[in-house]
Amino acid sequence: MSTKSVPLAEAERMKWPVFSVAQSREVDRVAIEQYGIPGIDLMRNAGSACADRLLSELPGDCPTTLILAGAGNNGGDGYVIAKCLASANRPVLVVSLVDTDKLSGDAKQSHDDAIEAGVRVEVANADEIVARIKNHEGMIVDALLGTGSKGAPRSPFAEAIRAANETHAPTTHRLSRVAIDIPSGLDGDSGEPSQPTFRAELTLTFVTAKVGMSHPAAAPYLGELELIDIGIPDALKRQLGIPG
């Protein structure tokens, strides 16, 4: 599917497979270990494809896009997105809810790449992020927790999610909240939302939908659901039963 996003209805028509969280992680492992694709390349492919989709929603005169970043690979995706938006001359700010000195691996590399590209990155505690979100007028991107998180989000993530859920779409574009891979707080296998769960209007999930996303309880938090290519080889797609 190249780097485009595929709406869920189209994926279902093409008989796209649906994976558990563990199966999704296995895709990354196989791509890295058996096909020799560096994890940072998968992250860059995923983030770039997400950014392309967001750019279709963000006019040149859009207000600043706020990317909420955590410590893991989901946060790393957010930094890649930020770099791509900045390269496209869209105003963007990343607010990390963890000390960026604690980042490691591909997430740290993506953070460093974003900084080098001139992306503004701030670190905020619970009170600071709530104030930032309440005064924010643009799109908010959830790159906080990803599929690896279990249980209810803790502080300061919980405060950030609650504040984000109270925002409304700016007059310049239709979306106020976008989740990367999965809305933070939503269980990818059961589809059960935690309190709180990020209430996305668009979710850009990687490779396939997750099994929990078909649960009726998940629908209010997913919004529109689209599948994003992370650049896995065609041979691996065939092995997984993925069209394209």
CSV table of C-alpha atoms in Angstrom, one decimal:
chain,number,residue,atom,x,y,z
A,1,MET,CA,0.0,0.0,0.0
A,2,SER,CA,3.0,2.3,-0.5
A,3,THR,CA,3.0,5.1,2.1
A,4,LYS,CA,-0.7,5.9,1.8
A,5,SER,CA,-3.3,5.3,4.5
A,6,VAL,CA,-6.1,2.9,3.9
A,7,PRO,CA,-9.5,3.5,5.4
A,8,LEU,CA,-10.9,0.6,7.4
A,9,ALA,CA,-13.8,0.0,5.1
A,10,GLU,CA,-11.5,-0.4,2.1
A,11,ALA,CA,-9.2,-2.7,4.2
A,12,GLU,CA,-12.2,-4.9,5.1
A,13,ARG,CA,-13.3,-5.0,1.5
A,14,MET,CA,-9.7,-6.2,0.6
A,15,LYS,CA,-10.0,-8.8,3.4
A,16,TRP,CA,-7.1,-7.3,5.3
A,17,PRO,CA,-6.1,-9.4,8.4
A,18,VAL,CA,-6.6,-8.2,11.9
A,19,PHE,CA,-3.8,-8.7,14.4
A,20,SER,CA,-3.5,-8.9,18.2
A,21,VAL,CA,-1.0,-6.6,19.9
A,22,ALA,CA,1.4,-9.5,20.2
A,23,GLN,CA,1.1,-10.3,16.5
A,24,SER,CA,1.7,-6.6,15.6
A,25,ARG,CA,4.9,-6.7,17.7
A,26,GLU,CA,5.9,-9.9,15.9
A,27,VAL,CA,5.7,-8.0,12.5
A,28,ASP,CA,8.3,-5.6,13.7
A,29,ARG,CA,10.5,-8.3,15.1
A,30,VAL,CA,10.4,-10.3,11.8
A,31,ALA,CA,11.0,-7.2,9.7
A,32,ILE,CA,14.0,-6.4,11.8
A,33,GLU,CA,15.5,-9.8,12.5
A,34,GLN,CA,14.7,-11.7,9.3
A,35,TYR,CA,14.5,-9.0,6.7
A,36,GLY,CA,17.3,-6.8,8.1
A,37,ILE,CA,15.3,-3.6,8.3
A,38,PRO,CA,16.5,-1.3,11.1
A,39,GLY,CA,13.9,-0.5,13.7
A,40,ILE,CA,14.6,3.3,13.2
A,41,ASP,CA,13.7,2.9,9.5
A,42,LEU,CA,10.3,1.3,10.4
A,43,MET,CA,9.7,4.2,12.8
A,44,ARG,CA,10.7,6.8,10.2
A,45,ASN,CA,8.5,5.1,7.6
A,46,ALA,CA,5.5,5.0,10.0
A,47,GLY,CA,5.9,8.6,11.2
A,48,SER,CA,6.4,9.9,7.7
A,49,ALA,CA,3.2,8.2,6.4
A,50,CYS,CA,1.3,9.6,9.4
A,51,ALA,CA,2.6,13.0,8.7
A,52,ASP,CA,1.5,12.8,5.0
A,53,ARG,CA,-2.0,11.9,6.2
A,54,LEU,CA,-2.0,14.8,8.7
A,55,LEU,CA,-0.8,17.2,6.1
A,56,SER,CA,-3.9,16.5,4.0
A,57,GLU,CA,-5.8,18.0,6.9
A,58,LEU,CA,-3.5,20.9,7.7
A,59,PRO,CA,-3.7,24.0,5.5
A,60,GLY,CA,-0.6,26.2,5.2
A,61,ASP,CA,-2.1,28.7,7.6
A,62,CYS,CA,-3.0,26.2,10.2
A,63,PRO,CA,-2.4,26.9,13.9
A,64,THR,CA,0.4,25.0,15.7
A,65,THR,CA,0.0,21.2,15.9
A,66,LEU,CA,0.6,19.9,19.4
A,67,ILE,CA,2.1,16.5,19.6
A,68,LEU,CA,2.0,14.8,23.1
A,69,ALA,CA,4.9,12.4,23.4
A,70,GLY,CA,5.7,9.6,25.8
A,71,ALA,CA,8.9,7.6,26.4
A,72,GLY,CA,8.5,4.6,24.1
A,73,ASN,CA,8.2,4.0,20.4
A,74,ASN,CA,4.9,5.7,20.2
A,75,GLY,CA,6.6,8.9,21.4
A,76,GLY,CA,9.3,8.2,18.8
A,77,ASP,CA,6.7,8.1,16.1
A,78,GLY,CA,5.5,11.5,17.3
A,79,TYR,CA,9.0,13.0,16.9
A,80,VAL,CA,9.2,11.7,13.4
A,81,ILE,CA,5.8,13.3,12.6
A,82,ALA,CA,6.9,16.6,14.1
A,83,LYS,CA,10.1,16.6,12.0
A,84,CYS,CA,8.0,15.9,8.8
A,85,LEU,CA,5.4,18.6,9.6
A,86,ALA,CA,8.2,21.1,10.3
A,87,SER,CA,9.8,20.2,7.0
A,88,ALA,CA,6.5,20.9,5.3
A,89,ASN,CA,6.4,24.4,6.9
A,90,ARG,CA,3.6,23.6,9.3
A,91,PRO,CA,4.0,24.9,12.9
A,92,VAL,CA,4.5,22.1,15.4
A,93,LEU,CA,5.3,21.7,19.0
A,94,VAL,CA,6.2,18.5,20.9
A,95,VAL,CA,5.4,18.4,24.6
A,96,SER,CA,7.0,15.4,26.3
A,97,LEU,CA,5.4,14.1,29.5
A,98,VAL,CA,8.7,12.4,30.4
A,99,ASP,CA,12.2,13.7,30.9
A,100,THR,CA,13.7,13.5,27.4
A,101,ASP,CA,17.0,12.5,29.0
A,102,LYS,CA,15.4,9.1,29.7
A,103,LEU,CA,14.6,8.4,26.1
A,104,SER,CA,16.5,5.5,24.6
A,105,GLY,CA,16.9,3.5,21.3
A,106,ASP,CA,14.9,4.5,18.3
A,107,ALA,CA,12.8,7.0,20.3
A,108,LYS,CA,15.9,8.9,21.4
A,109,GLN,CA,17.2,8.9,17.8
A,110,SER,CA,13.9,10.3,16.6
A,111,HIS,CA,13.9,13.0,19.3
A,112,ASP,CA,17.4,14.0,18.4
A,113,ASP,CA,16.6,14.1,14.7
A,114,ALA,CA,13.6,16.4,15.5
A,115,ILE,CA,15.8,18.7,17.6
A,116,GLU,CA,18.4,18.9,14.9
A,117,ALA,CA,15.7,19.8,12.4
A,118,GLY,CA,14.7,22.7,14.6
A,119,VAL,CA,11.5,21.3,16.1
A,120,ARG,CA,10.5,22.9,19.4
A,121,VAL,CA,10.3,20.3,22.2
A,122,GLU,CA,9.2,21.1,25.8
A,123,VAL,CA,8.9,18.9,28.9
A,124,ALA,CA,5.8,19.4,31.0
A,125,ASN,CA,4.3,18.1,34.3
A,126,ALA,CA,0.6,17.5,34.9
A,127,ASP,CA,-0.3,21.1,35.7
A,128,GLU,CA,1.8,22.5,32.8
A,129,ILE,CA,0.4,20.2,30.2
A,130,VAL,CA,-3.2,21.0,31.2
A,131,ALA,CA,-2.6,24.7,31.0
A,132,ARG,CA,-0.8,24.2,27.6
A,133,ILE,CA,-3.7,22.2,26.2
A,134,LYS,CA,-6.4,24.6,27.5
A,135,ASN,CA,-4.7,27.4,25.6
A,136,HIS,CA,-4.1,25.4,22.4
A,137,GLU,CA,-6.0,26.2,19.2
A,138,GLY,CA,-4.7,23.5,16.8
A,139,MET,CA,-4.7,19.8,16.3
A,140,ILE,CA,-3.5,17.5,19.1
A,141,VAL,CA,-1.7,14.3,18.3
A,142,ASP,CA,-1.6,11.5,20.8
A,143,ALA,CA,1.8,9.8,20.7
A,144,LEU,CA,1.8,9.0,24.4
A,145,LEU,CA,1.5,5.3,25.2
A,146,GLY,CA,0.8,3.1,22.1
A,147,THR,CA,-0.2,-0.6,22.1
A,148,GLY,CA,2.3,-1.7,24.7
A,149,SER,CA,0.5,0.1,27.6
A,150,LYS,CA,-1.8,-1.7,30.0
A,151,GLY,CA,-4.2,-0.4,32.5
A,152,ALA,CA,-5.3,3.1,33.2
A,153,PRO,CA,-2.9,6.0,32.2
A,154,ARG,CA,-1.2,7.5,35.2
A,155,SER,CA,-0.2,11.1,35.9
A,156,PRO,CA,0.7,13.2,34.0
A,157,PHE,CA,-0.7,11.2,31.1
A,158,ALA,CA,-4.2,11.0,32.6
A,159,GLU,CA,-4.4,14.8,33.0
A,160,ALA,CA,-3.2,15.4,29.5
A,161,ILE,CA,-5.8,13.0,28.0
A,162,ARG,CA,-8.6,14.5,30.0
A,163,ALA,CA,-7.6,18.0,28.9
A,164,ALA,CA,-7.3,17.0,25.3
A,165,ASN,CA,-10.7,15.3,25.3
A,166,GLU,CA,-12.2,18.7,26.1
A,167,THR,CA,-10.8,20.4,23.1
A,168,HIS,CA,-12.8,21.2,19.9
A,169,ALA,CA,-11.7,21.4,16.2
A,170,PRO,CA,-10.3,24.7,15.1
A,171,THR,CA,-12.2,26.6,12.4
A,172,THR,CA,-9.3,26.1,10.0
A,173,HIS,CA,-9.6,22.3,9.8
A,174,ARG,CA,-12.0,19.5,10.8
A,175,LEU,CA,-9.9,17.4,13.2
A,176,SER,CA,-8.9,18.3,16.8
A,177,ARG,CA,-7.6,15.0,18.0
A,178,VAL,CA,-5.6,12.3,16.2
A,179,ALA,CA,-4.2,9.1,17.8
A,180,ILE,CA,-1.1,7.4,16.5
A,181,ASP,CA,-1.4,3.5,16.4
A,182,ILE,CA,-4.0,3.4,19.1
A,183,PRO,CA,-5.7,6.0,21.4
A,184,SER,CA,-3.8,6.1,24.7
A,185,GLY,CA,-5.8,4.2,27.4
A,186,LEU,CA,-7.5,1.8,24.9
A,187,ASP,CA,-6.7,-1.9,25.2
A,188,GLY,CA,-5.7,-3.1,21.7
A,189,ASP,CA,-6.8,-6.7,22.4
A,190,SER,CA,-10.0,-6.3,24.4
A,191,GLY,CA,-11.1,-2.9,23.0
A,192,GLU,CA,-11.9,-1.8,26.5
A,193,PRO,CA,-11.3,1.8,27.3
A,194,SER,CA,-9.6,2.9,30.5
A,195,GLN,CA,-10.5,6.0,32.5
A,196,PRO,CA,-9.3,8.1,30.9
A,197,THR,CA,-8.9,7.2,27.2
A,198,PHE,CA,-7.9,9.6,24.5
A,199,ARG,CA,-11.0,10.3,22.4
A,200,ALA,CA,-9.6,10.5,18.8
A,201,GLU,CA,-11.5,11.7,15.8
A,202,LEU,CA,-8.9,9.9,13.6
A,203,THR,CA,-6.7,6.9,14.5
A,204,LEU,CA,-3.8,6.0,12.3
A,205,THR,CA,-2.8,2.4,13.2
A,206,PHE,CA,0.1,0.5,11.8
A,207,VAL,CA,0.0,-2.4,9.4
A,208,THR,CA,-3.4,-3.8,10.4
A,209,ALA,CA,-6.3,-3.0,12.7
A,210,LYS,CA,-6.0,-4.6,16.2
A,211,VAL,CA,-8.5,-7.1,17.3
A,212,GLY,CA,-9.9,-4.9,20.1
A,213,MET,CA,-10.7,-2.1,17.6
A,214,SER,CA,-13.8,-4.0,16.4
A,215,HIS,CA,-15.3,-4.0,19.9
A,216,PRO,CA,-18.2,-1.6,20.2
A,217,ALA,CA,-16.8,0.0,23.3
A,218,ALA,CA,-13.7,1.1,21.3
A,219,ALA,CA,-15.6,3.0,18.6
A,220,PRO,CA,-16.2,6.3,20.4
A,221,TYR,CA,-12.4,6.6,21.0
A,222,LEU,CA,-11.1,5.5,17.6
A,223,GLY,CA,-13.1,7.9,15.4
A,224,GLU,CA,-12.2,7.3,11.8
A,225,LEU,CA,-9.7,4.4,11.5
A,226,GLU,CA,-7.1,4.2,8.8
A,227,LEU,CA,-4.2,1.7,8.3
A,228,ILE,CA,-0.7,3.0,7.8
A,229,ASP,CA,2.2,1.3,6.0
A,230,ILE,CA,5.5,1.1,7.9
A,231,GLY,CA,7.5,-0.1,4.9
A,232,ILE,CA,7.7,-3.8,5.5
A,233,PRO,CA,8.8,-5.8,2.5
A,234,ASP,CA,6.4,-7.2,-0.1
A,235,ALA,CA,7.5,-10.7,0.8
A,236,LEU,CA,6.6,-10.2,4.4
A,237,LYS,CA,3.2,-8.7,3.4
A,238,ARG,CA,2.5,-11.9,1.4
A,239,GLN,CA,3.6,-14.0,4.4
A,240,LEU,CA,1.1,-12.1,6.6
A,241,GLY,CA,-1.7,-12.1,4.1
A,242,ILE,CA,-1.6,-8.3,3.7
A,243,PRO,CA,-2.8,-7.0,0.3
A,244,GLY,CA,-0.5,-4.8,-1.8
